Coordinates of C-alpha atoms in Angstrom, one line a residue:
M13 CA 7.8 4.8 -5.4
N14 CA 9.4 6.6 -8.6
A15 CA 13.2 6.3 -8.7
A16 CA 13.5 9.8 -10.2
R17 CA 12.7 11.3 -7.4
T18 CA 15.5 13.5 -5.7
M19 CA 16.1 14.7 -2.1
L20 CA 19.2 16.9 -0.7
I21 CA 19.6 16.5 2.9
C22 CA 21.6 19.3 5.1
D23 CA 21.8 18.7 8.4
D24 CA 25.1 19.3 10.9
E25 CA 23.6 16.4 13.1
E26 CA 25.5 13.6 11.0
E27 CA 23.5 10.6 12.1
L28 CA 20.3 12.0 11.4
A29 CA 20.9 13.4 7.7
H30 CA 22.4 9.7 7.2
E31 CA 19.6 8.3 9.4
L32 CA 17.2 10.2 6.5
G33 CA 18.9 9.5 3.6
E34 CA 19.2 5.8 4.5
Y35 CA 15.1 6.3 4.7
F36 CA 14.6 7.8 2.1
D37 CA 16.9 5.8 -0.2
S38 CA 15.4 2.5 0.5
L39 CA 12.3 4.0 -0.6
G40 CA 13.8 4.5 -4.2
W41 CA 15.0 8.4 -4.0
R42 CA 18.2 9.2 -4.9
V43 CA 19.3 11.2 -2.0
E44 CA 22.8 13.4 -1.5
L45 CA 23.9 14.8 1.8
S46 CA 25.4 18.0 2.7
I47 CA 26.7 18.3 6.9
T48 CA 27.0 22.1 5.8
A49 CA 25.1 24.6 4.5
E50 CA 28.0 25.8 2.4
N51 CA 28.3 22.8 1.0
A52 CA 24.3 22.4 0.3
I53 CA 24.4 25.9 -1.5
D54 CA 27.0 24.7 -3.7
H55 CA 25.2 21.7 -4.8
L56 CA 22.1 23.8 -5.6
H57 CA 24.7 26.4 -7.4
R58 CA 26.3 23.6 -9.5
G59 CA 22.5 22.4 -10.6
L60 CA 21.7 19.7 -8.3
A61 CA 17.9 19.9 -8.4
P62 CA 16.6 18.4 -5.9
Q63 CA 12.5 17.7 -5.9
V64 CA 13.1 17.9 -2.1
L65 CA 15.0 20.1 -0.4
I66 CA 15.2 19.1 3.7
T67 CA 17.3 21.5 5.6
D68 CA 18.3 22.0 9.3
L69 CA 17.5 25.6 10.5
R70 CA 21.0 26.1 12.7
I71 CA 23.8 24.7 10.9
G72 CA 26.3 26.7 11.8
A73 CA 27.5 30.1 10.3
V74 CA 25.5 29.6 7.2
D75 CA 21.9 28.4 8.0
G76 CA 18.7 26.9 6.9
R77 CA 17.3 30.0 6.2
Q78 CA 20.2 30.8 3.9
V79 CA 19.9 27.9 1.8
V80 CA 16.1 28.2 1.4
A81 CA 16.7 31.7 -0.2
E82 CA 19.7 30.4 -2.4
A83 CA 17.4 27.4 -3.3
R84 CA 14.1 29.6 -4.3
A85 CA 16.2 32.3 -5.9
L86 CA 17.5 29.2 -8.8
P87 CA 15.9 29.6 -11.4
E88 CA 12.5 27.4 -11.4
A89 CA 13.8 24.1 -13.6
L90 CA 16.4 24.4 -10.7
R91 CA 14.4 24.9 -7.9
P92 CA 12.9 22.3 -5.6
T93 CA 9.3 21.4 -5.5
L94 CA 9.2 21.2 -2.0
I95 CA 11.3 22.8 1.2
I96 CA 11.3 21.2 4.3
I97 CA 13.0 22.9 7.6
I98 CA 13.4 20.6 10.3
T99 CA 15.1 22.1 13.6
G100 CA 16.0 20.9 17.1
H101 CA 14.6 24.5 18.6
V102 CA 11.1 24.3 19.7
M103 CA 9.5 27.5 18.7
H104 CA 6.1 28.3 19.3
N105 CA 3.5 30.4 17.2
V106 CA 5.9 29.4 14.2
A107 CA 4.5 28.5 10.8
A108 CA 6.2 27.2 7.6
A109 CA 5.7 30.3 5.8
D110 CA 7.5 31.8 8.6
F111 CA 11.2 30.6 7.0
D112 CA 9.7 30.5 3.2
S113 CA 9.3 26.6 3.6
D114 CA 6.4 24.4 2.8
F115 CA 6.6 22.2 6.0
L116 CA 8.3 23.0 9.1
Y117 CA 9.4 19.8 11.9
V118 CA 10.5 20.1 15.4
K119 CA 13.5 17.0 16.0
P120 CA 13.1 14.2 16.5
V121 CA 11.6 13.9 13.1
D122 CA 9.5 10.8 12.2
P123 CA 10.0 9.7 8.8
N124 CA 7.1 8.1 8.2
D125 CA 5.5 11.5 9.0
M126 CA 7.5 13.5 6.4
L127 CA 6.9 10.8 3.9
D128 CA 3.0 10.9 4.1
D129 CA 3.1 14.8 3.8
I130 CA 6.0 14.9 1.3
D131 CA 3.5 12.3 -0.5
A132 CA 0.6 14.1 -0.5
F133 CA 2.4 17.5 -1.0
L134 CA 4.2 16.2 -4.5
A135 CA 0.7 14.3 -5.4
G136 CA -1.3 17.5 -5.6
P137 CA -1.7 20.9 -5.9
A138 CA 0.0 22.8 -3.3
T139 CA -2.5 24.1 -0.6
S140 CA -1.7 26.9 2.7
R141 CA 1.8 26.5 3.9
D142 CA 1.6 24.7 7.8

């Protein structure tokens, strides 16, 4: 795994955020964790420029949709290549594109499946969103 890969994980479930962070860190990713959307947005505006952004959908007054909107509005050089939404709320007939993200996962999240999707997305041309 390329050590230059960077990731921002934003989830108010601290245990999940730390578990995902430790998993990706063990694979050579540089991982930054945020427990609030406001903190994640602050990191993005300060130039963090993660290759991958993973954010929970419902994380307080400022939710994951706002984190995604702020990330998408950044200059291209600072914008994440891949944006993932994770949620604990089962939603029927909803796709990642509905949230302007590339992938949508319902918790509990299998980090191995997530890694497979991330690797495939970053390795090849973008395909249609789920």
